[in-house]
Amino acid sequence: MAIVQPALALEEVDGIRTLEGGAPRRRSRRQGSAGRPDWPLTIVLAIATITVLVPLYVTISMAFKTQAQAVDGNAFSLPAPFSLEGFTTAWELTNFPVAFTISILVTAGTVAGTILLGAFASFAIHRNWDRRFFRASFFYLLAAMFIPFPVLALPQIQLTGLTGLDNPVGVTLLHIMFQLSFSILLFTAFLRSIPHELEESARIDGASTWQVFWKLIFPLLAPMSATVGIFAFLASWNDFMMPSLITSDPELQTLPVVQSIFQTQFSNNYNVSFASYLMAMAPAILAYLFTQRWVMEGVTQGAVKG
């Protein structure tokens, strides 16, 4: 006859786990510290948050003040009453609609071109990694990340002038070229997490390389495309040096350059200057707020091979 032994009971008293008839076993340190706040990290994040939110609050507060309130020496006080005087003056003074439209077109072209060309090149490099030419191309493109634009500014100015690209179109093309290296690095890392079996299944069903990319790979790249897009957006929208050096016509300059041109006229009108800065910052802030979920998803998925 088989002898049935009673199951050992598991008890936990004061953080110590014991088995009846067995030796006590303590929790691991990691498990015991679960749920406890990491105060040093929390303090660092709080300080970092304050350094961002305080200037943003001052910008918004000053933008909605009248000229008299803006020069009273109290930047942290709330507008009383709220005024749109600074926005209307900045709108007319800087010809904001034209500069805003040019910035939007340049940035949209940069984002679209960076995502498409980066995805094309990354797909070709990743699927042909065993070939020496594609590996060399990848490292050649990565090397371009270490060459800043000021080093190449003079030849770029000469080339765009000779080819008739000393305008927003030339600025868009240069923005795309200077964003490709980092974008290809992100796309290539993300492509490692996509199984080759998916592509093989599509090819068995008769799909061509073009169909595999557009109908299978490119939709799967959506999280990383959002990441690449927001980085390209911020770099293009906030760029001052390249448009100021490349674009020869002052009437076709982007917002950062236009604001610099009218900086002297803003010197005594703090509400106008902050209103102008806020109108220029708003698209970048909104773009990041609406895409941050995809940005974090793309970075985390691209960092680990699935």
Short mmCIF file of N, CA and C in Angstrom, two decimals, residues 122-227:
data_model
loop_
_atom_site.label_atom_id
_atom_site.label_comp_id
_atom_site.label_asym_id
_atom_site.label_seq_id
_atom_site.Cartn_x
_atom_site.Cartn_y
_atom_site.Cartn_z
N SER A 122 18.02 50.47 -44.74
CA SER A 122 18.17 49.52 -43.63
C SER A 122 17.71 48.13 -44.02
N PHE A 123 16.61 48.05 -44.76
CA PHE A 123 16.11 46.75 -45.20
C PHE A 123 17.12 46.07 -46.12
N ALA A 124 17.70 46.83 -47.04
CA ALA A 124 18.69 46.26 -47.95
C ALA A 124 19.95 45.82 -47.21
N ILE A 125 20.40 46.63 -46.26
CA ILE A 125 21.61 46.29 -45.52
C ILE A 125 21.38 45.07 -44.63
N HIS A 126 20.26 45.05 -43.95
CA HIS A 126 20.01 43.94 -43.02
C HIS A 126 19.83 42.61 -43.75
N ARG A 127 19.11 42.61 -44.87
CA ARG A 127 18.86 41.36 -45.58
C ARG A 127 20.08 40.89 -46.37
N ASN A 128 21.07 41.74 -46.55
CA ASN A 128 22.29 41.36 -47.29
C ASN A 128 23.53 41.56 -46.42
N TRP A 129 23.36 41.34 -45.12
CA TRP A 129 24.45 41.60 -44.19
C TRP A 129 25.67 40.70 -44.46
N ASP A 130 25.46 39.53 -45.05
CA ASP A 130 26.58 38.63 -45.31
C ASP A 130 27.44 39.08 -46.48
N ARG A 131 27.02 40.11 -47.19
CA ARG A 131 27.81 40.62 -48.32
C ARG A 131 28.67 41.80 -47.86
N ARG A 132 29.90 41.80 -48.32
CA ARG A 132 30.86 42.78 -47.84
C ARG A 132 30.46 44.21 -48.21
N PHE A 133 29.90 44.40 -49.39
CA PHE A 133 29.53 45.74 -49.83
C PHE A 133 28.51 46.38 -48.90
N PHE A 134 27.50 45.62 -48.47
CA PHE A 134 26.45 46.17 -47.62
C PHE A 134 26.97 46.43 -46.21
N ARG A 135 27.83 45.55 -45.71
CA ARG A 135 28.42 45.81 -44.40
C ARG A 135 29.27 47.07 -44.44
N ALA A 136 30.06 47.23 -45.50
CA ALA A 136 30.89 48.43 -45.63
C ALA A 136 30.03 49.69 -45.76
N SER A 137 28.91 49.57 -46.46
CA SER A 137 28.01 50.71 -46.60
C SER A 137 27.43 51.12 -45.25
N PHE A 138 27.10 50.13 -44.43
CA PHE A 138 26.55 50.43 -43.11
C PHE A 138 27.56 51.19 -42.26
N PHE A 139 28.79 50.72 -42.20
CA PHE A 139 29.80 51.40 -41.39
C PHE A 139 30.18 52.75 -42.00
N TYR A 140 30.11 52.86 -43.31
CA TYR A 140 30.39 54.15 -43.97
C TYR A 140 29.33 55.17 -43.56
N LEU A 141 28.06 54.74 -43.53
CA LEU A 141 26.99 55.65 -43.13
C LEU A 141 27.09 56.02 -41.66
N LEU A 142 27.48 55.06 -40.82
CA LEU A 142 27.65 55.37 -39.40
C LEU A 142 28.78 56.36 -39.18
N ALA A 143 29.81 56.28 -40.00
CA ALA A 143 30.93 57.22 -39.84
C ALA A 143 30.49 58.65 -40.08
N ALA A 144 29.45 58.85 -40.89
CA ALA A 144 28.97 60.20 -41.16
C ALA A 144 28.36 60.85 -39.92
N MET A 145 27.97 60.05 -38.91
CA MET A 145 27.43 60.62 -37.68
C MET A 145 28.45 61.45 -36.94
N PHE A 146 29.73 61.21 -37.17
CA PHE A 146 30.79 61.91 -36.45
C PHE A 146 31.27 63.15 -37.19
N ILE A 147 30.61 63.50 -38.30
CA ILE A 147 30.99 64.69 -39.07
C ILE A 147 29.89 65.73 -38.91
N PRO A 148 30.09 66.76 -38.11
CA PRO A 148 29.04 67.78 -37.93
C PRO A 148 28.92 68.68 -39.14
N PHE A 149 27.76 69.32 -39.26
CA PHE A 149 27.52 70.19 -40.41
C PHE A 149 28.51 71.36 -40.51
N PRO A 150 28.90 72.03 -39.41
CA PRO A 150 29.85 73.15 -39.57
C PRO A 150 31.14 72.79 -40.29
N VAL A 151 31.57 71.52 -40.16
CA VAL A 151 32.79 71.11 -40.85
C VAL A 151 32.60 71.13 -42.36
N LEU A 152 31.38 70.80 -42.81
CA LEU A 152 31.08 70.72 -44.24
C LEU A 152 30.28 71.93 -44.73
N ALA A 153 30.19 72.97 -43.92
CA ALA A 153 29.32 74.09 -44.26
C ALA A 153 29.75 74.79 -45.55
N LEU A 154 31.02 75.11 -45.67
CA LEU A 154 31.49 75.86 -46.84
C LEU A 154 31.27 75.10 -48.15
N PRO A 155 31.70 73.83 -48.27
CA PRO A 155 31.42 73.13 -49.54
C PRO A 155 29.92 72.95 -49.80
N GLN A 156 29.12 72.77 -48.75
CA GLN A 156 27.68 72.63 -48.95
C GLN A 156 27.08 73.92 -49.48
N ILE A 157 27.54 75.05 -48.98
CA ILE A 157 27.04 76.34 -49.46
C ILE A 157 27.40 76.53 -50.93
N GLN A 158 28.62 76.16 -51.30
CA GLN A 158 29.05 76.30 -52.69
C GLN A 158 28.26 75.37 -53.61
N LEU A 159 28.07 74.13 -53.19
CA LEU A 159 27.36 73.17 -54.03
C LEU A 159 25.89 73.56 -54.22
N THR A 160 25.23 73.96 -53.14
CA THR A 160 23.83 74.36 -53.28
C THR A 160 23.68 75.61 -54.13
N GLY A 161 24.65 76.51 -54.05
CA GLY A 161 24.60 77.70 -54.89
C GLY A 161 24.79 77.38 -56.36
N LEU A 162 25.71 76.46 -56.68
CA LEU A 162 25.97 76.09 -58.07
C LEU A 162 24.81 75.31 -58.68
N THR A 163 24.13 74.53 -57.88
CA THR A 163 23.03 73.70 -58.39
C THR A 163 21.66 74.35 -58.26
N GLY A 164 21.61 75.58 -57.77
CA GLY A 164 20.33 76.27 -57.62
C GLY A 164 19.49 75.76 -56.48
N LEU A 165 20.12 75.16 -55.47
CA LEU A 165 19.41 74.62 -54.32
C LEU A 165 19.62 75.47 -53.07
N ASP A 166 19.93 76.75 -53.25
CA ASP A 166 20.08 77.65 -52.11
C ASP A 166 18.72 78.17 -51.67
N ASN A 167 17.83 77.25 -51.32
CA ASN A 167 16.45 77.56 -50.99
C ASN A 167 15.94 76.47 -50.04
N PRO A 168 14.67 76.53 -49.62
CA PRO A 168 14.16 75.50 -48.70
C PRO A 168 14.26 74.08 -49.23
N VAL A 169 14.23 73.89 -50.56
CA VAL A 169 14.37 72.54 -51.11
C VAL A 169 15.76 71.98 -50.79
N GLY A 170 16.78 72.80 -50.97
CA GLY A 170 18.13 72.36 -50.64
C GLY A 170 18.30 72.09 -49.16
N VAL A 171 17.67 72.92 -48.32
CA VAL A 171 17.72 72.69 -46.87
C VAL A 171 17.06 71.35 -46.52
N THR A 172 15.94 71.04 -47.17
CA THR A 172 15.26 69.77 -46.91
C THR A 172 16.14 68.59 -47.28
N LEU A 173 16.78 68.65 -48.45
CA LEU A 173 17.65 67.55 -48.88
C LEU A 173 18.83 67.37 -47.93
N LEU A 174 19.42 68.46 -47.47
CA LEU A 174 20.55 68.35 -46.55
C LEU A 174 20.09 67.82 -45.19
N HIS A 175 18.92 68.23 -44.75
CA HIS A 175 18.39 67.68 -43.49
C HIS A 175 18.22 66.16 -43.59
N ILE A 176 17.71 65.70 -44.72
CA ILE A 176 17.54 64.25 -44.91
C ILE A 176 18.89 63.54 -44.89
N MET A 177 19.85 64.08 -45.60
CA MET A 177 21.16 63.44 -45.67
C MET A 177 21.82 63.35 -44.30
N PHE A 178 21.71 64.42 -43.51
CA PHE A 178 22.37 64.41 -42.21
C PHE A 178 21.60 63.61 -41.17
N GLN A 179 20.36 63.23 -41.45
CA GLN A 179 19.58 62.40 -40.52
C GLN A 179 19.66 60.91 -40.87
N LEU A 180 20.16 60.58 -42.05
CA LEU A 180 20.12 59.19 -42.50
C LEU A 180 20.96 58.26 -41.64
N SER A 181 22.13 58.69 -41.21
CA SER A 181 23.03 57.80 -40.47
C SER A 181 22.37 57.29 -39.20
N PHE A 182 21.86 58.21 -38.40
CA PHE A 182 21.22 57.81 -37.15
C PHE A 182 19.95 57.00 -37.41
N SER A 183 19.20 57.37 -38.44
CA SER A 183 17.96 56.67 -38.76
C SER A 183 18.23 55.23 -39.20
N ILE A 184 19.25 55.04 -40.02
CA ILE A 184 19.60 53.69 -40.47
C ILE A 184 20.06 52.83 -39.30
N LEU A 185 20.78 53.44 -38.36
CA LEU A 185 21.20 52.70 -37.16
C LEU A 185 19.98 52.20 -36.39
N LEU A 186 18.97 53.04 -36.21
CA LEU A 186 17.77 52.64 -35.47
C LEU A 186 16.97 51.59 -36.24
N PHE A 187 16.77 51.81 -37.53
CA PHE A 187 15.98 50.86 -38.33
C PHE A 187 16.67 49.49 -38.38
N THR A 188 17.97 49.48 -38.55
CA THR A 188 18.69 48.22 -38.64
C THR A 188 18.60 47.44 -37.34
N ALA A 189 18.71 48.15 -36.22
CA ALA A 189 18.57 47.47 -34.92
C ALA A 189 17.17 46.90 -34.75
N PHE A 190 16.16 47.63 -35.22
CA PHE A 190 14.78 47.15 -35.09
C PHE A 190 14.52 45.96 -35.99
N LEU A 191 15.10 45.94 -37.18
CA LEU A 191 14.87 44.85 -38.12
C LEU A 191 15.39 43.52 -37.58
N ARG A 192 16.35 43.55 -36.66
CA ARG A 192 16.85 42.30 -36.09
C ARG A 192 15.79 41.59 -35.27
N SER A 193 14.79 42.33 -34.81
CA SER A 193 13.73 41.71 -34.00
C SER A 193 12.63 41.11 -34.85
N ILE A 194 12.67 41.28 -36.18
CA ILE A 194 11.65 40.73 -37.07
C ILE A 194 12.14 39.39 -37.61
N PRO A 195 11.44 38.30 -37.37
CA PRO A 195 11.91 36.98 -37.81
C PRO A 195 11.99 36.88 -39.34
N HIS A 196 13.01 36.18 -39.82
CA HIS A 196 13.15 35.96 -41.26
C HIS A 196 12.04 35.06 -41.79
N GLU A 197 11.44 34.25 -40.91
CA GLU A 197 10.40 33.34 -41.37
C GLU A 197 9.20 34.08 -41.96
N LEU A 198 8.94 35.29 -41.47
CA LEU A 198 7.82 36.06 -42.03
C LEU A 198 8.07 36.40 -43.49
N GLU A 199 9.27 36.82 -43.79
CA GLU A 199 9.60 37.14 -45.18
C GLU A 199 9.61 35.88 -46.05
N GLU A 200 10.12 34.79 -45.51
CA GLU A 200 10.14 33.55 -46.28
C GLU A 200 8.73 33.07 -46.59
N SER A 201 7.82 33.22 -45.64
CA SER A 201 6.42 32.83 -45.87
C SER A 201 5.80 33.67 -46.97
N ALA A 202 6.11 34.97 -46.96
CA ALA A 202 5.55 35.83 -48.00
C ALA A 202 6.12 35.48 -49.37
N ARG A 203 7.38 35.13 -49.42
CA ARG A 203 7.98 34.76 -50.71
C ARG A 203 7.42 33.43 -51.22
N ILE A 204 7.12 32.51 -50.31
CA ILE A 204 6.51 31.25 -50.73
C ILE A 204 5.15 31.50 -51.36
N ASP A 205 4.45 32.51 -50.85
CA ASP A 205 3.13 32.87 -51.40
C ASP A 205 3.24 33.67 -52.69
N GLY A 206 4.46 33.91 -53.16
CA GLY A 206 4.65 34.58 -54.44
C GLY A 206 4.91 36.07 -54.37
N ALA A 207 5.18 36.62 -53.19
CA ALA A 207 5.41 38.05 -53.06
C ALA A 207 6.81 38.40 -53.54
N SER A 208 6.93 39.52 -54.24
CA SER A 208 8.22 40.02 -54.68
C SER A 208 8.90 40.78 -53.54
N THR A 209 10.15 41.18 -53.77
CA THR A 209 10.86 41.93 -52.74
C THR A 209 10.16 43.24 -52.43
N TRP A 210 9.66 43.90 -53.46
CA TRP A 210 8.94 45.17 -53.29
C TRP A 210 7.67 44.95 -52.46
N GLN A 211 6.94 43.88 -52.75
CA GLN A 211 5.72 43.59 -52.00
C GLN A 211 6.03 43.19 -50.57
N VAL A 212 7.11 42.45 -50.37
CA VAL A 212 7.50 42.06 -49.01
C VAL A 212 7.78 43.29 -48.17
N PHE A 213 8.47 44.26 -48.76
CA PHE A 213 8.82 45.46 -48.00
C PHE A 213 7.57 46.27 -47.67
N TRP A 214 6.74 46.58 -48.68
CA TRP A 214 5.62 47.49 -48.47
C TRP A 214 4.48 46.86 -47.68
N LYS A 215 4.20 45.58 -47.91
CA LYS A 215 3.04 44.95 -47.28
C LYS A 215 3.37 44.21 -45.99
N LEU A 216 4.64 43.93 -45.75
CA LEU A 216 5.01 43.17 -44.55
C LEU A 216 5.97 43.94 -43.65
N ILE A 217 7.11 44.31 -44.19
CA ILE A 217 8.17 44.90 -43.36
C ILE A 217 7.84 46.32 -42.93
N PHE A 218 7.44 47.15 -43.89
CA PHE A 218 7.22 48.57 -43.56
C PHE A 218 6.12 48.76 -42.52
N PRO A 219 4.99 48.03 -42.60
CA PRO A 219 4.01 48.18 -41.50
C PRO A 219 4.56 47.75 -40.14
N LEU A 220 5.42 46.73 -40.12
CA LEU A 220 6.01 46.31 -38.85
C LEU A 220 7.00 47.34 -38.30
N LEU A 221 7.50 48.21 -39.17
CA LEU A 221 8.44 49.25 -38.75
C LEU A 221 7.76 50.49 -38.19
N ALA A 222 6.45 50.44 -38.01
CA ALA A 222 5.70 51.63 -37.59
C ALA A 222 6.21 52.22 -36.27
N PRO A 223 6.46 51.43 -35.21
CA PRO A 223 6.98 52.06 -33.98
C PRO A 223 8.31 52.76 -34.18
N MET A 224 9.24 52.11 -34.93
CA MET A 224 10.53 52.75 -35.16
C MET A 224 10.41 53.92 -36.13
N SER A 225 9.46 53.84 -37.07
CA SER A 225 9.24 54.99 -37.96
C SER A 225 8.79 56.21 -37.17
N ALA A 226 7.96 56.00 -36.14
CA ALA A 226 7.56 57.11 -35.29
C ALA A 226 8.75 57.68 -34.54
N THR A 227 9.63 56.80 -34.07
CA THR A 227 10.84 57.27 -33.38
C THR A 227 11.73 58.08 -34.30
#
